[in-house]
PDB file of C-alpha atoms in Angstrom:
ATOM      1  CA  UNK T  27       0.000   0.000   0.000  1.00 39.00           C
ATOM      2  CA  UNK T  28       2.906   2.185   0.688  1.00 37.00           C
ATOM      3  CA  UNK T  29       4.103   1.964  -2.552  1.00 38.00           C
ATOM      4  CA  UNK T  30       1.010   2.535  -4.287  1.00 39.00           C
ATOM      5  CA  UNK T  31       0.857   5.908  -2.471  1.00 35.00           C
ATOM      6  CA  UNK T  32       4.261   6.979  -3.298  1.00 36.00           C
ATOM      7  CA  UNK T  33       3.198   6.186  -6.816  1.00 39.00           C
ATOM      8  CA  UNK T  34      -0.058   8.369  -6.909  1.00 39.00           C
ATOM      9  CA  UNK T  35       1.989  11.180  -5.017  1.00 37.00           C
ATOM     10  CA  UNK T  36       4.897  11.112  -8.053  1.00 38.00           C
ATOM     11  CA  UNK T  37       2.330  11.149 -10.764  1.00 40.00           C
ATOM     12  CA  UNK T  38       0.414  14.038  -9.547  1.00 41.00           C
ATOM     13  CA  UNK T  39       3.888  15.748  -8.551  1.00 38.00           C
ATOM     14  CA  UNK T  40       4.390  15.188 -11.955  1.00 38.00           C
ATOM     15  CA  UNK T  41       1.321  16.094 -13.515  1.00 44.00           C
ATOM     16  CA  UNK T  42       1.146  19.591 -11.383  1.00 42.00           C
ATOM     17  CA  UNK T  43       4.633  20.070 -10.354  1.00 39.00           C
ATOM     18  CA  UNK T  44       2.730  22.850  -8.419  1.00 39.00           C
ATOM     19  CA  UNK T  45       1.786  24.274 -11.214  1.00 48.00           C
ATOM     20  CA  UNK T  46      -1.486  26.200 -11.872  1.00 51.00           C
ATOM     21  CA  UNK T  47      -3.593  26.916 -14.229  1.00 52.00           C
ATOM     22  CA  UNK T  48      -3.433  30.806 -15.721  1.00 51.00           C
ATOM     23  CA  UNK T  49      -6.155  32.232 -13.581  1.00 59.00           C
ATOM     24  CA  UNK T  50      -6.583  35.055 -16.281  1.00 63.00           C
ATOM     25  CA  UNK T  51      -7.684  32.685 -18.602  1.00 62.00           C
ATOM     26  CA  UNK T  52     -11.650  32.393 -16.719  1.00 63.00           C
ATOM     27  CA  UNK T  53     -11.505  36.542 -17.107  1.00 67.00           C
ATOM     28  CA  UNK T  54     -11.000  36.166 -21.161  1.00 78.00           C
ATOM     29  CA  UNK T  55     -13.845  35.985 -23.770  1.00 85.00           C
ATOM     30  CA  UNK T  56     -14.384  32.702 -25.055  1.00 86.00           C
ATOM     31  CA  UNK T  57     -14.015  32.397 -29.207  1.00 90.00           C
ATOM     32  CA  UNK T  58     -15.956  29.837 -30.702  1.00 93.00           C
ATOM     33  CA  UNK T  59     -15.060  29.212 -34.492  1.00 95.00           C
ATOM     34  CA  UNK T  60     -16.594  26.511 -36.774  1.00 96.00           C
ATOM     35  CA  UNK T  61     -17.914  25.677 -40.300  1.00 97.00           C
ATOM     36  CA  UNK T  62     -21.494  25.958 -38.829  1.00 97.00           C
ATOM     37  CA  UNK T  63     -23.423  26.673 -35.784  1.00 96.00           C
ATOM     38  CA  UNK T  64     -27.250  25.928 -35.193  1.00 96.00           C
ATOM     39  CA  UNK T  65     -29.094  27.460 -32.127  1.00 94.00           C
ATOM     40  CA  UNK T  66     -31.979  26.115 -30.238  1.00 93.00           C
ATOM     41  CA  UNK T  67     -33.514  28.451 -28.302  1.00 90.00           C
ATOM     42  CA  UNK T  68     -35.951  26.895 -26.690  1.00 91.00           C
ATOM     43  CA  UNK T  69     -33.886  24.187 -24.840  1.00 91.00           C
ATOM     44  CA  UNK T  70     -31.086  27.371 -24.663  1.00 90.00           C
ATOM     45  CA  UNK T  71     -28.312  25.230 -26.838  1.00 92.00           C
ATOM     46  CA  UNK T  72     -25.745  26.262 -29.700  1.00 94.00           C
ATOM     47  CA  UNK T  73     -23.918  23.436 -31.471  1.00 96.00           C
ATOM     48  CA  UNK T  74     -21.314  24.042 -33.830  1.00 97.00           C
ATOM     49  CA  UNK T  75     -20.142  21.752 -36.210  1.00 97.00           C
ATOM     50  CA  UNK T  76     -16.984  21.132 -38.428  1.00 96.00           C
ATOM     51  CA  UNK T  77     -13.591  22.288 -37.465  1.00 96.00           C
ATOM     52  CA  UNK T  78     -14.890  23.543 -33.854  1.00 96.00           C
ATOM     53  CA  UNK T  79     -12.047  25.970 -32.110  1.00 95.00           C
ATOM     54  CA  UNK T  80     -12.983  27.177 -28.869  1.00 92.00           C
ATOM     55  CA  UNK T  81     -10.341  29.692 -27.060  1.00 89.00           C
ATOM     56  CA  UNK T  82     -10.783  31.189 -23.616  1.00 84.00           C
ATOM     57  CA  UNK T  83      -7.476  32.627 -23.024  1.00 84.00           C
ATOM     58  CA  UNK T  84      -4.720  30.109 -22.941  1.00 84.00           C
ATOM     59  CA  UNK T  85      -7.330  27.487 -22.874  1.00 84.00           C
ATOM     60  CA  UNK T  86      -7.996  25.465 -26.929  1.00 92.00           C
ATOM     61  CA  UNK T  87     -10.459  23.570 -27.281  1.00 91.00           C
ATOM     62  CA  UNK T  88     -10.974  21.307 -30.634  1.00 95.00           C
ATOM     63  CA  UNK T  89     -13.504  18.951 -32.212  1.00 96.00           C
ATOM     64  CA  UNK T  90     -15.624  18.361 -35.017  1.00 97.00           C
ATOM     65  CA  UNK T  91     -18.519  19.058 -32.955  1.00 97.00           C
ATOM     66  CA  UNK T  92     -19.349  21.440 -29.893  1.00 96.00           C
ATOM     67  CA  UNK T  93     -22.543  21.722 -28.107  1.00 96.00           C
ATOM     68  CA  UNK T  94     -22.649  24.845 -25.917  1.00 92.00           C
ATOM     69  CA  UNK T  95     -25.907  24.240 -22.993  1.00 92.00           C
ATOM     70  CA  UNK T  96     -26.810  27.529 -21.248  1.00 88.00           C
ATOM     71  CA  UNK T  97     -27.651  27.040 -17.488  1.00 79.00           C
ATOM     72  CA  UNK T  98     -29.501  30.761 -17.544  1.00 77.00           C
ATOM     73  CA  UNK T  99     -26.737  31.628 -15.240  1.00 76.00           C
ATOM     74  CA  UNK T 100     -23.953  33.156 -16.833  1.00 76.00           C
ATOM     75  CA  UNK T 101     -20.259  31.470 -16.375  1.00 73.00           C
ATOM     76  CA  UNK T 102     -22.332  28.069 -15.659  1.00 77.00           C
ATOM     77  CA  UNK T 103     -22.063  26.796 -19.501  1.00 84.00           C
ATOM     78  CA  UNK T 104     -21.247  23.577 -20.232  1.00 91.00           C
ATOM     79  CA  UNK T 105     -19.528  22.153 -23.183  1.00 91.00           C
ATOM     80  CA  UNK T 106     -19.432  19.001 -24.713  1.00 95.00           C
ATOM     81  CA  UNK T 107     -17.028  18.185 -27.134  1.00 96.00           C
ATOM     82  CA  UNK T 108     -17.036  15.148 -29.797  1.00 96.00           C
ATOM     83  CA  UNK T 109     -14.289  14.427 -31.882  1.00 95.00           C
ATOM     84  CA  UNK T 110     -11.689  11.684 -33.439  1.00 92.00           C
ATOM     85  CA  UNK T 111     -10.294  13.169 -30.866  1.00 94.00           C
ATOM     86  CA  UNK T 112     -11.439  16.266 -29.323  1.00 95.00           C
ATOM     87  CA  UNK T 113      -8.960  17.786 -27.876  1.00 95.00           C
ATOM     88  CA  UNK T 114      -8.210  20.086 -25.055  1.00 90.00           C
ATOM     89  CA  UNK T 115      -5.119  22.289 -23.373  1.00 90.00           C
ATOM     90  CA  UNK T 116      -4.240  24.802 -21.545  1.00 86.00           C
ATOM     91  CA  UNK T 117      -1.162  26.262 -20.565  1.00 84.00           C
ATOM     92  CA  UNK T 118      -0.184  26.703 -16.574  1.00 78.00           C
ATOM     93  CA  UNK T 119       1.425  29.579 -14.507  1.00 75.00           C
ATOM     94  CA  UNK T 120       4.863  28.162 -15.222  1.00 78.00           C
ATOM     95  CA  UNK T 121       4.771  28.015 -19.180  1.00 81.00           C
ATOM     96  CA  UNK T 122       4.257  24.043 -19.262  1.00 83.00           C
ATOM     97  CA  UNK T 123       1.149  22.812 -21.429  1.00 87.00           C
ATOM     98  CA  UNK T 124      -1.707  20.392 -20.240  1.00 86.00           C
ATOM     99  CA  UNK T 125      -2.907  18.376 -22.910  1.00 92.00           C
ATOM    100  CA  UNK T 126      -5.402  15.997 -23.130  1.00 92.00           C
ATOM    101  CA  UNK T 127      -7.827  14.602 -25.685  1.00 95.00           C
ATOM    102  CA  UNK T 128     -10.689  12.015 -26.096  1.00 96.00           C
ATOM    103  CA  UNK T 129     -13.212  10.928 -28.415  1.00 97.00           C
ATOM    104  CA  UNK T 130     -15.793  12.671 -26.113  1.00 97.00           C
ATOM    105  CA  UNK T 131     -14.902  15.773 -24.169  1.00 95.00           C
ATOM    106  CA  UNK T 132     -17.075  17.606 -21.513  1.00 95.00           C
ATOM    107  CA  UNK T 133     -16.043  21.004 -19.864  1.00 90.00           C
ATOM    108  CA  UNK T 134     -17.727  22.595 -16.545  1.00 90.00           C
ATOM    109  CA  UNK T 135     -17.029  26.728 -16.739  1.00 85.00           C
ATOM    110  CA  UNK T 136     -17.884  27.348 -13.710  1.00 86.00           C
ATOM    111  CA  UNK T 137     -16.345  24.271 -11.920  1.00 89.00           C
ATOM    112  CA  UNK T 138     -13.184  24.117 -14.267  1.00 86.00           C
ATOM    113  CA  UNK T 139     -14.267  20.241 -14.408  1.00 91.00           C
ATOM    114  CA  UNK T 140     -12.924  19.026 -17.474  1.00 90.00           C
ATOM    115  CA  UNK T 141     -14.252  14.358 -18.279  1.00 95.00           C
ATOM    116  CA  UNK T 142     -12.411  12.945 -21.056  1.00 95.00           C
ATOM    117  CA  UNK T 143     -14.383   9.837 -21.762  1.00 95.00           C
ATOM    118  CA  UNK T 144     -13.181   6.910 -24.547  1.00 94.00           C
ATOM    119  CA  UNK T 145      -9.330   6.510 -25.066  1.00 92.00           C
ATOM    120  CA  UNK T 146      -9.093   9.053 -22.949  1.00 94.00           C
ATOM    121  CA  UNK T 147      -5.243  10.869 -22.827  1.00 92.00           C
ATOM    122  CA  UNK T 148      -3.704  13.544 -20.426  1.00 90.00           C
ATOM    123  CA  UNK T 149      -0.349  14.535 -20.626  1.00 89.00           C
ATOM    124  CA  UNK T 150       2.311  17.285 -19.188  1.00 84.00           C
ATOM    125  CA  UNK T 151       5.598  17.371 -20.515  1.00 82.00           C
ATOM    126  CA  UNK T 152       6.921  13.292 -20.380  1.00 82.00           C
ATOM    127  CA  UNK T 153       4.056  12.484 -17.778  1.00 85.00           C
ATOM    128  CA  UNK T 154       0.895  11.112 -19.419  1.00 89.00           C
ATOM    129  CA  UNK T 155      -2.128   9.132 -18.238  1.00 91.00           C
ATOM    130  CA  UNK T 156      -4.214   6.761 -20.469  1.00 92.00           C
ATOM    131  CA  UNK T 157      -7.758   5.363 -19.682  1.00 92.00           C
ATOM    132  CA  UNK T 158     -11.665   5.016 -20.048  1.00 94.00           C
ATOM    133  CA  UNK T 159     -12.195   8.393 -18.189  1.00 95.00           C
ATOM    134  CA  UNK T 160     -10.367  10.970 -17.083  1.00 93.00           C
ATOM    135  CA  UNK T 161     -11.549  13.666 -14.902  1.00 95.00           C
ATOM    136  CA  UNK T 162      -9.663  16.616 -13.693  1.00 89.00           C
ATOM    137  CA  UNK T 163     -10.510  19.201 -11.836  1.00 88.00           C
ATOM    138  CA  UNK T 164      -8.602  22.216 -13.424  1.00 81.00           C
ATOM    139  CA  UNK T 165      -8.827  24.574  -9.811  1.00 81.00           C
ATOM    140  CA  UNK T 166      -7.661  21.603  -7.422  1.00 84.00           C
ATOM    141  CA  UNK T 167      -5.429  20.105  -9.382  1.00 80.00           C
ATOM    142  CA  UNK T 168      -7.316  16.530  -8.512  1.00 87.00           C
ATOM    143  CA  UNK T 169      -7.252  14.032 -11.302  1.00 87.00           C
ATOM    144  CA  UNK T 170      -9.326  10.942 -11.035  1.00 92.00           C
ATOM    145  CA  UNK T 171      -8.842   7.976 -13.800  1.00 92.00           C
ATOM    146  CA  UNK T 172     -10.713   4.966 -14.565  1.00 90.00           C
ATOM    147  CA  UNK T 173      -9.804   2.163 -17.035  1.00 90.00           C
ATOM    148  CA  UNK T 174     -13.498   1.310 -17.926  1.00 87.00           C
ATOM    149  CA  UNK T 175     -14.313  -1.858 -19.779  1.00 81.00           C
ATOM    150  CA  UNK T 176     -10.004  -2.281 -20.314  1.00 69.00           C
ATOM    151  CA  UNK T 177     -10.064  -2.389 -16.390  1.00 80.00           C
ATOM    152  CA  UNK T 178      -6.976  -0.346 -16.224  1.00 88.00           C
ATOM    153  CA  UNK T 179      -4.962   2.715 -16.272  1.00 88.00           C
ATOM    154  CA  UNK T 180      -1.715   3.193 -17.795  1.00 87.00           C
ATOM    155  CA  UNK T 181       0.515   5.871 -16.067  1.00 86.00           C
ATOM    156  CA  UNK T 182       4.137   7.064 -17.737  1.00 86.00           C
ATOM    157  CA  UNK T 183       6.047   9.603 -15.453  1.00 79.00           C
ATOM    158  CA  UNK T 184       8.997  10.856 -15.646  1.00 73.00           C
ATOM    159  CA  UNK T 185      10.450  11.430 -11.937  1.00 73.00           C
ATOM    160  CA  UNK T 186      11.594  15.024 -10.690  1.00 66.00           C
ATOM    161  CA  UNK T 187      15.272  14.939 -10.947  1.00 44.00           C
ATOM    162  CA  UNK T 188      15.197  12.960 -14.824  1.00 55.00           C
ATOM    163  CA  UNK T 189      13.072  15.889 -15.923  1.00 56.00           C
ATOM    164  CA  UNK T 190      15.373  18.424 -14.079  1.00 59.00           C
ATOM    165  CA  UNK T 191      18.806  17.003 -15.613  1.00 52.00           C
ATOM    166  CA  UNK T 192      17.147  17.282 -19.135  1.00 61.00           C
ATOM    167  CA  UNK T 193      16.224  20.389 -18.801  1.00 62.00           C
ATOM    168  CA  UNK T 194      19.560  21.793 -17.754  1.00 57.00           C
ATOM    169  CA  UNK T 195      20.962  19.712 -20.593  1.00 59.00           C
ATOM    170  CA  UNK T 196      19.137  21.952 -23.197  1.00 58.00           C
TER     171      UNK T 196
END
């Protein structure tokens, strides 16, 4: 048990190297670009289809199809993202990149929540994590994977000092 808590403490040392996200990035517009958009007022949707780019600051969002679902409380929206992958990053305090991407893609504004779901991917730098389901929770920094029907997780870091010896080597 030890060991599998040492292991869990590396990867998210890894993964967040207590790094945040850029808190400007939930003050920024967000840019949605596509090929086409339909609106539904009535159930208080937009869905854009075809070469989907969303931006919010450092934040990129893409997909082949986006599906924007108003709350009627603004900063609530949630979007749900569909892709071969959809894809999603955003860049932290300290320069570094968070990547992830999944054939299905759902992001929480207001709770930062972002669910990768179906060959799911998140990676930072050399440290990556492969499953089902991903969830992360963009604020806390909590991560929570789950290898679905596969039944497992597959988790590739790189420890501290490796990453710190090739960095000084470039």
């Amino acid at each position: 048990m030890n060991k599998i808590n040492s292991i869990a403490f590396f990867v998210l040392l890894t993964l967040s190297a207590s790094a945040q996200a850029l808190e400007s990035d939930y003050s920024q517009k967000i840019v949605v670009n596509a090929d086409q958009q339909k609106v539904d007022i009535k159930k208080n949707t937009v869905t854009f289809f075809n070469h989907v780019t969303v931006t919010q600051g450092s934040i990129k969002l893409n997909a082949d199809k986006v599906t924007v679902y108003g709350t009627g409380e603004k900063g609530s929206e949630v979007m749900i993202a569909d892709g071969h992958p959809a894809k999603f990053q955003q860049k932290m305090d300290d320069g570094r990149l968070m990547k992830g991407h999944a054939n299905h893609l759902r992001y929480e504004l207001k709770s930062r929540i972002v669910t990768l779901t179906g060959d799911a991917q998140l990676q930072q730098q050399e440290s990556l994590v492969k499953g089902d389901t991903i969830r992360y929770n963009i604020k806390s920094q909590e991560m929570v994977a789950d290898g679905g029907k596969q039944g497992h997780v597959t988790t590739i870091f790189e420890p501290q000092q490796l990453q710190q010896n090739k960095n000084k080597q470039k």
